[in-house]
Amino acid sequence: PKTIRPGKNVMIRLAPLGADFGHPLNSDWNSDVRNNLLNWQKIAPQLFVWSYATNFHYYLLPHPNWDSIADDLRFFAANNVKGVYVEGDNRSKGVGDFVQLRAWLIAHLMWNPQLDQEKLTQEFLQGYYGAAAPYLKQYLDGIQQSFLAQKRALSTYNQDYSFINLDVANKSIQLFNQAE
């Protein structure tokens, strides 16, 4: 708003559904989302962000947003965001794309956004999957790297899985077989 300002008892809720969740919200990939939050931060005493951590079209397929999770929560914490809700996968009955890891990781980073996401990920994978952890970490890293190599956006309604080419699929199968 140009002239109206939210009262102290009003919480502005931002829900960047159209953001690129494959890259941090505080990046040039998401300049419109970043600038919107920063402009609201200047005039609103309270901000709440409703964010997204899944692909609403295909819950079971990989959603390589791993590199942005901690960065986004740090960005929110640094810019007057008082609350965050991260909507994830609630329709696959817990068998979606590493649902438990996402929930655990996001919860820990909400408690303290300065924690090391890589260490948290390793801790969860080791505690939850045991000896399979190194193979699953290689799988997650491989999917993430393949996505980033395409230099494209990742929406919450992604239908482009070209980052899972034959080599990536074969390597993923090999890693899951080793994990098993």
PDB file of C-alpha atoms in Angstrom:
ATOM      1  CA  PRO A   1       0.000   0.000   0.000  1.00  0.00           C
ATOM      2  CA  LYS A   2       1.198   3.513  -0.789  1.00  0.00           C
ATOM      3  CA  THR A   3      -0.434   5.336   2.139  1.00  0.00           C
ATOM      4  CA  ILE A   4      -2.087   2.787   4.432  1.00  0.00           C
ATOM      5  CA  ARG A   5      -0.011   1.032   7.105  1.00  0.00           C
ATOM      6  CA  PRO A   6      -0.968  -2.150   8.961  1.00  0.00           C
ATOM      7  CA  GLY A   7      -1.782  -1.682  12.633  1.00  0.00           C
ATOM      8  CA  LYS A   8       0.325  -3.237  15.371  1.00  0.00           C
ATOM      9  CA  ASN A   9      -2.331  -5.910  15.809  1.00  0.00           C
ATOM     10  CA  VAL A  10      -2.260  -6.905  12.117  1.00  0.00           C
ATOM     11  CA  MET A  11      -0.053  -9.680  10.810  1.00  0.00           C
ATOM     12  CA  ILE A  12       0.640  -9.616   7.078  1.00  0.00           C
ATOM     13  CA  ARG A  13       0.747 -13.101   5.607  1.00  0.00           C
ATOM     14  CA  LEU A  14       2.859 -13.579   2.491  1.00  0.00           C
ATOM     15  CA  ALA A  15       2.387 -16.775   0.509  1.00  0.00           C
ATOM     16  CA  PRO A  16       4.763 -16.892  -2.476  1.00  0.00           C
ATOM     17  CA  LEU A  17       3.105 -19.845  -4.217  1.00  0.00           C
ATOM     18  CA  GLY A  18       4.577 -18.825  -7.575  1.00  0.00           C
ATOM     19  CA  ALA A  19       8.152 -18.603  -6.297  1.00  0.00           C
ATOM     20  CA  ASP A  20      11.069 -20.603  -7.603  1.00  0.00           C
ATOM     21  CA  PHE A  21      11.685 -23.023  -4.748  1.00  0.00           C
ATOM     22  CA  GLY A  22      14.735 -24.510  -6.418  1.00  0.00           C
ATOM     23  CA  HIS A  23      16.674 -21.390  -5.459  1.00  0.00           C
ATOM     24  CA  PRO A  24      16.725 -19.253  -2.296  1.00  0.00           C
ATOM     25  CA  LEU A  25      13.969 -16.649  -2.031  1.00  0.00           C
ATOM     26  CA  ASN A  26      16.675 -14.074  -1.292  1.00  0.00           C
ATOM     27  CA  SER A  27      18.280 -14.543  -4.705  1.00  0.00           C
ATOM     28  CA  ASP A  28      17.941 -13.003  -8.134  1.00  0.00           C
ATOM     29  CA  TRP A  29      15.935 -16.074  -9.143  1.00  0.00           C
ATOM     30  CA  ASN A  30      13.221 -14.753  -6.812  1.00  0.00           C
ATOM     31  CA  SER A  31      13.762 -11.001  -6.957  1.00  0.00           C
ATOM     32  CA  ASP A  32      10.014 -10.282  -7.054  1.00  0.00           C
ATOM     33  CA  VAL A  33       9.350 -12.392  -3.946  1.00  0.00           C
ATOM     34  CA  ARG A  34      12.409 -11.000  -2.158  1.00  0.00           C
ATOM     35  CA  ASN A  35      11.476  -7.402  -2.952  1.00  0.00           C
ATOM     36  CA  ASN A  36       7.860  -7.938  -1.922  1.00  0.00           C
ATOM     37  CA  LEU A  37       8.936  -9.277   1.474  1.00  0.00           C
ATOM     38  CA  LEU A  38      11.491  -6.496   1.960  1.00  0.00           C
ATOM     39  CA  ASN A  39       8.923  -3.817   1.089  1.00  0.00           C
ATOM     40  CA  TRP A  40       6.375  -5.258   3.509  1.00  0.00           C
ATOM     41  CA  GLN A  41       9.093  -5.566   6.142  1.00  0.00           C
ATOM     42  CA  LYS A  42       9.571  -1.776   5.993  1.00  0.00           C
ATOM     43  CA  ILE A  43       5.955  -0.989   6.869  1.00  0.00           C
ATOM     44  CA  ALA A  44       4.487  -3.996   8.674  1.00  0.00           C
ATOM     45  CA  PRO A  45       5.135  -4.614  12.366  1.00  0.00           C
ATOM     46  CA  GLN A  46       4.497  -8.346  11.881  1.00  0.00           C
ATOM     47  CA  LEU A  47       5.049 -10.651   8.932  1.00  0.00           C
ATOM     48  CA  PHE A  48       4.070 -14.282   8.542  1.00  0.00           C
ATOM     49  CA  VAL A  49       5.249 -16.400   5.604  1.00  0.00           C
ATOM     50  CA  TRP A  50       3.315 -19.370   4.278  1.00  0.00           C
ATOM     51  CA  SER A  51       5.949 -21.236   2.300  1.00  0.00           C
ATOM     52  CA  TYR A  52       5.950 -24.470   0.322  1.00  0.00           C
ATOM     53  CA  ALA A  53       8.169 -27.568   0.350  1.00  0.00           C
ATOM     54  CA  THR A  54       6.561 -29.952  -2.089  1.00  0.00           C
ATOM     55  CA  ASN A  55       5.334 -30.424  -5.615  1.00  0.00           C
ATOM     56  CA  PHE A  56       1.536 -30.447  -5.545  1.00  0.00           C
ATOM     57  CA  HIS A  57       1.334 -32.284  -8.873  1.00  0.00           C
ATOM     58  CA  TYR A  58       3.614 -35.217  -8.032  1.00  0.00           C
ATOM     59  CA  TYR A  59       4.176 -35.760  -4.326  1.00  0.00           C
ATOM     60  CA  LEU A  60       6.149 -38.949  -4.831  1.00  0.00           C
ATOM     61  CA  LEU A  61       8.710 -37.611  -7.324  1.00  0.00           C
ATOM     62  CA  PRO A  62      11.902 -35.775  -6.334  1.00  0.00           C
ATOM     63  CA  HIS A  63      11.499 -32.102  -5.454  1.00  0.00           C
ATOM     64  CA  PRO A  64      15.059 -30.724  -5.394  1.00  0.00           C
ATOM     65  CA  ASN A  65      14.566 -27.687  -3.179  1.00  0.00           C
ATOM     66  CA  TRP A  66      17.184 -28.782  -0.643  1.00  0.00           C
ATOM     67  CA  ASP A  67      19.622 -25.942  -1.320  1.00  0.00           C
ATOM     68  CA  SER A  68      17.092 -23.249  -0.403  1.00  0.00           C
ATOM     69  CA  ILE A  69      15.594 -24.493   2.863  1.00  0.00           C
ATOM     70  CA  ALA A  70      18.063 -23.015   5.383  1.00  0.00           C
ATOM     71  CA  ASP A  71      18.709 -19.913   3.286  1.00  0.00           C
ATOM     72  CA  ASP A  72      14.987 -19.119   3.161  1.00  0.00           C
ATOM     73  CA  LEU A  73      14.520 -19.525   6.909  1.00  0.00           C
ATOM     74  CA  ARG A  74      17.568 -17.331   7.585  1.00  0.00           C
ATOM     75  CA  PHE A  75      16.182 -14.699   5.208  1.00  0.00           C
ATOM     76  CA  PHE A  76      12.864 -14.725   7.045  1.00  0.00           C
ATOM     77  CA  ALA A  77      14.520 -14.468  10.461  1.00  0.00           C
ATOM     78  CA  ALA A  78      16.631 -11.510   9.327  1.00  0.00           C
ATOM     79  CA  ASN A  79      13.634  -9.598   7.983  1.00  0.00           C
ATOM     80  CA  ASN A  80      11.006  -9.248  10.684  1.00  0.00           C
ATOM     81  CA  VAL A  81       9.149 -12.488   9.919  1.00  0.00           C
ATOM     82  CA  LYS A  82       7.447 -13.544  13.151  1.00  0.00           C
ATOM     83  CA  GLY A  83       5.989 -16.803  11.943  1.00  0.00           C
ATOM     84  CA  VAL A  84       6.550 -19.373   9.213  1.00  0.00           C
ATOM     85  CA  TYR A  85       4.333 -22.183   8.046  1.00  0.00           C
ATOM     86  CA  VAL A  86       5.887 -24.547   5.519  1.00  0.00           C
ATOM     87  CA  GLU A  87       3.238 -26.518   3.677  1.00  0.00           C
ATOM     88  CA  GLY A  88       4.576 -29.853   2.618  1.00  0.00           C
ATOM     89  CA  ASP A  89       3.374 -33.217   1.517  1.00  0.00           C
ATOM     90  CA  ASN A  90       0.253 -34.252   3.393  1.00  0.00           C
ATOM     91  CA  ARG A  91      -1.442 -36.403   0.768  1.00  0.00           C
ATOM     92  CA  SER A  92       1.007 -39.248   0.219  1.00  0.00           C
ATOM     93  CA  LYS A  93       0.589 -40.691   3.714  1.00  0.00           C
ATOM     94  CA  GLY A  94       4.263 -40.103   4.550  1.00  0.00           C
ATOM     95  CA  VAL A  95       5.782 -41.903   1.581  1.00  0.00           C
ATOM     96  CA  GLY A  96       6.573 -38.828  -0.549  1.00  0.00           C
ATOM     97  CA  ASP A  97       9.951 -37.352  -1.402  1.00  0.00           C
ATOM     98  CA  PHE A  98      11.828 -37.709   1.917  1.00  0.00           C
ATOM     99  CA  VAL A  99       8.854 -36.308   3.854  1.00  0.00           C
ATOM    100  CA  GLN A 100      10.287 -37.159   7.268  1.00  0.00           C
ATOM    101  CA  LEU A 101      13.667 -35.586   6.487  1.00  0.00           C
ATOM    102  CA  ARG A 102      12.030 -32.385   5.231  1.00  0.00           C
ATOM    103  CA  ALA A 103       9.798 -32.083   8.301  1.00  0.00           C
ATOM    104  CA  TRP A 104      12.649 -32.751  10.730  1.00  0.00           C
ATOM    105  CA  LEU A 105      15.069 -30.457   8.933  1.00  0.00           C
ATOM    106  CA  ILE A 106      12.592 -27.589   8.646  1.00  0.00           C
ATOM    107  CA  ALA A 107      11.587 -27.937  12.298  1.00  0.00           C
ATOM    108  CA  HIS A 108      15.190 -27.771  13.490  1.00  0.00           C
ATOM    109  CA  LEU A 109      15.978 -24.813  11.246  1.00  0.00           C
ATOM    110  CA  MET A 110      12.866 -23.001  12.459  1.00  0.00           C
ATOM    111  CA  TRP A 111      14.113 -23.377  16.030  1.00  0.00           C
ATOM    112  CA  ASN A 112      17.503 -22.065  14.977  1.00  0.00           C
ATOM    113  CA  PRO A 113      17.989 -20.958  11.364  1.00  0.00           C
ATOM    114  CA  GLN A 114      21.739 -20.633  11.937  1.00  0.00           C
ATOM    115  CA  LEU A 115      22.216 -24.383  12.322  1.00  0.00           C
ATOM    116  CA  ASP A 116      24.238 -26.146   9.644  1.00  0.00           C
ATOM    117  CA  GLN A 117      21.764 -27.762   7.234  1.00  0.00           C
ATOM    118  CA  GLU A 118      24.371 -30.214   5.952  1.00  0.00           C
ATOM    119  CA  LYS A 119      25.136 -31.483   9.470  1.00  0.00           C
ATOM    120  CA  LEU A 120      21.438 -31.722  10.301  1.00  0.00           C
ATOM    121  CA  THR A 121      20.797 -33.698   7.130  1.00  0.00           C
ATOM    122  CA  GLN A 122      23.625 -36.102   7.939  1.00  0.00           C
ATOM    123  CA  GLU A 123      22.363 -36.483  11.516  1.00  0.00           C
ATOM    124  CA  PHE A 124      18.844 -37.315  10.363  1.00  0.00           C
ATOM    125  CA  LEU A 125      19.891 -39.708   7.624  1.00  0.00           C
ATOM    126  CA  GLN A 126      22.223 -41.575   9.985  1.00  0.00           C
ATOM    127  CA  GLY A 127      19.668 -41.727  12.790  1.00  0.00           C
ATOM    128  CA  TYR A 128      16.713 -42.660  10.583  1.00  0.00           C
ATOM    129  CA  TYR A 129      18.314 -44.852   7.911  1.00  0.00           C
ATOM    130  CA  GLY A 130      21.472 -46.086   9.630  1.00  0.00           C
ATOM    131  CA  ALA A 131      23.947 -47.775   7.283  1.00  0.00           C
ATOM    132  CA  ALA A 132      21.940 -46.642   4.235  1.00  0.00           C
ATOM    133  CA  ALA A 133      22.613 -42.966   5.034  1.00  0.00           C
ATOM    134  CA  PRO A 134      25.677 -42.387   2.799  1.00  0.00           C
ATOM    135  CA  TYR A 135      23.912 -43.819  -0.258  1.00  0.00           C
ATOM    136  CA  LEU A 136      20.769 -41.781   0.323  1.00  0.00           C
ATOM    137  CA  LYS A 137      22.846 -38.638   0.792  1.00  0.00           C
ATOM    138  CA  GLN A 138      24.593 -39.326  -2.520  1.00  0.00           C
ATOM    139  CA  TYR A 139      21.181 -39.778  -4.132  1.00  0.00           C
ATOM    140  CA  LEU A 140      19.851 -36.469  -2.740  1.00  0.00           C
ATOM    141  CA  ASP A 141      23.012 -34.640  -3.784  1.00  0.00           C
ATOM    142  CA  GLY A 142      22.906 -36.184  -7.264  1.00  0.00           C
ATOM    143  CA  ILE A 143      19.293 -35.165  -7.859  1.00  0.00           C
ATOM    144  CA  GLN A 144      19.995 -31.652  -6.547  1.00  0.00           C
ATOM    145  CA  GLN A 145      23.112 -31.241  -8.715  1.00  0.00           C
ATOM    146  CA  SER A 146      21.324 -32.514 -11.820  1.00  0.00           C
ATOM    147  CA  PHE A 147      18.492 -30.028 -11.264  1.00  0.00           C
ATOM    148  CA  LEU A 148      20.850 -27.091 -10.651  1.00  0.00           C
ATOM    149  CA  ALA A 149      22.843 -27.928 -13.789  1.00  0.00           C
ATOM    150  CA  GLN A 150      19.743 -27.147 -15.847  1.00  0.00           C
ATOM    151  CA  LYS A 151      19.682 -23.559 -14.541  1.00  0.00           C
ATOM    152  CA  ARG A 152      15.902 -23.387 -14.392  1.00  0.00           C
ATOM    153  CA  ALA A 153      13.152 -22.658 -11.921  1.00  0.00           C
ATOM    154  CA  LEU A 154      11.341 -25.178  -9.699  1.00  0.00           C
ATOM    155  CA  SER A 155       7.686 -24.507  -9.044  1.00  0.00           C
ATOM    156  CA  THR A 156       5.344 -26.123  -6.572  1.00  0.00           C
ATOM    157  CA  TYR A 157       3.512 -27.496  -9.618  1.00  0.00           C
ATOM    158  CA  ASN A 158       6.562 -28.827 -11.454  1.00  0.00           C
ATOM    159  CA  GLN A 159       5.934 -31.151 -14.367  1.00  0.00           C
ATOM    160  CA  ASP A 160       9.414 -31.046 -15.910  1.00  0.00           C
ATOM    161  CA  TYR A 161      11.533 -33.949 -14.702  1.00  0.00           C
ATOM    162  CA  SER A 162      14.153 -33.739 -17.427  1.00  0.00           C
ATOM    163  CA  PHE A 163      16.782 -33.425 -14.670  1.00  0.00           C
ATOM    164  CA  ILE A 164      16.225 -37.143 -14.105  1.00  0.00           C
ATOM    165  CA  ASN A 165      17.887 -38.315 -17.295  1.00  0.00           C
ATOM    166  CA  LEU A 166      18.900 -41.923 -17.911  1.00  0.00           C
ATOM    167  CA  ASP A 167      22.289 -41.541 -16.188  1.00  0.00           C
ATOM    168  CA  VAL A 168      20.716 -39.940 -13.099  1.00  0.00           C
ATOM    169  CA  ALA A 169      17.980 -42.599 -12.986  1.00  0.00           C
ATOM    170  CA  ASN A 170      20.494 -45.445 -13.280  1.00  0.00           C
ATOM    171  CA  LYS A 171      22.758 -43.934 -10.617  1.00  0.00           C
ATOM    172  CA  SER A 172      19.725 -43.425  -8.340  1.00  0.00           C
ATOM    173  CA  ILE A 173      18.669 -47.061  -8.737  1.00  0.00           C
ATOM    174  CA  GLN A 174      22.224 -48.182  -7.990  1.00  0.00           C
ATOM    175  CA  LEU A 175      22.346 -46.027  -4.839  1.00  0.00           C
ATOM    176  CA  PHE A 176      18.956 -47.296  -3.622  1.00  0.00           C
ATOM    177  CA  ASN A 177      20.095 -50.875  -4.211  1.00  0.00           C
ATOM    178  CA  GLN A 178      23.219 -50.190  -2.146  1.00  0.00           C
ATOM    179  CA  ALA A 179      21.133 -48.540   0.554  1.00  0.00           C
ATOM    180  CA  GLU A 180      18.879 -51.578   0.703  1.00  0.00           C
TER     181      GLU A 180
END
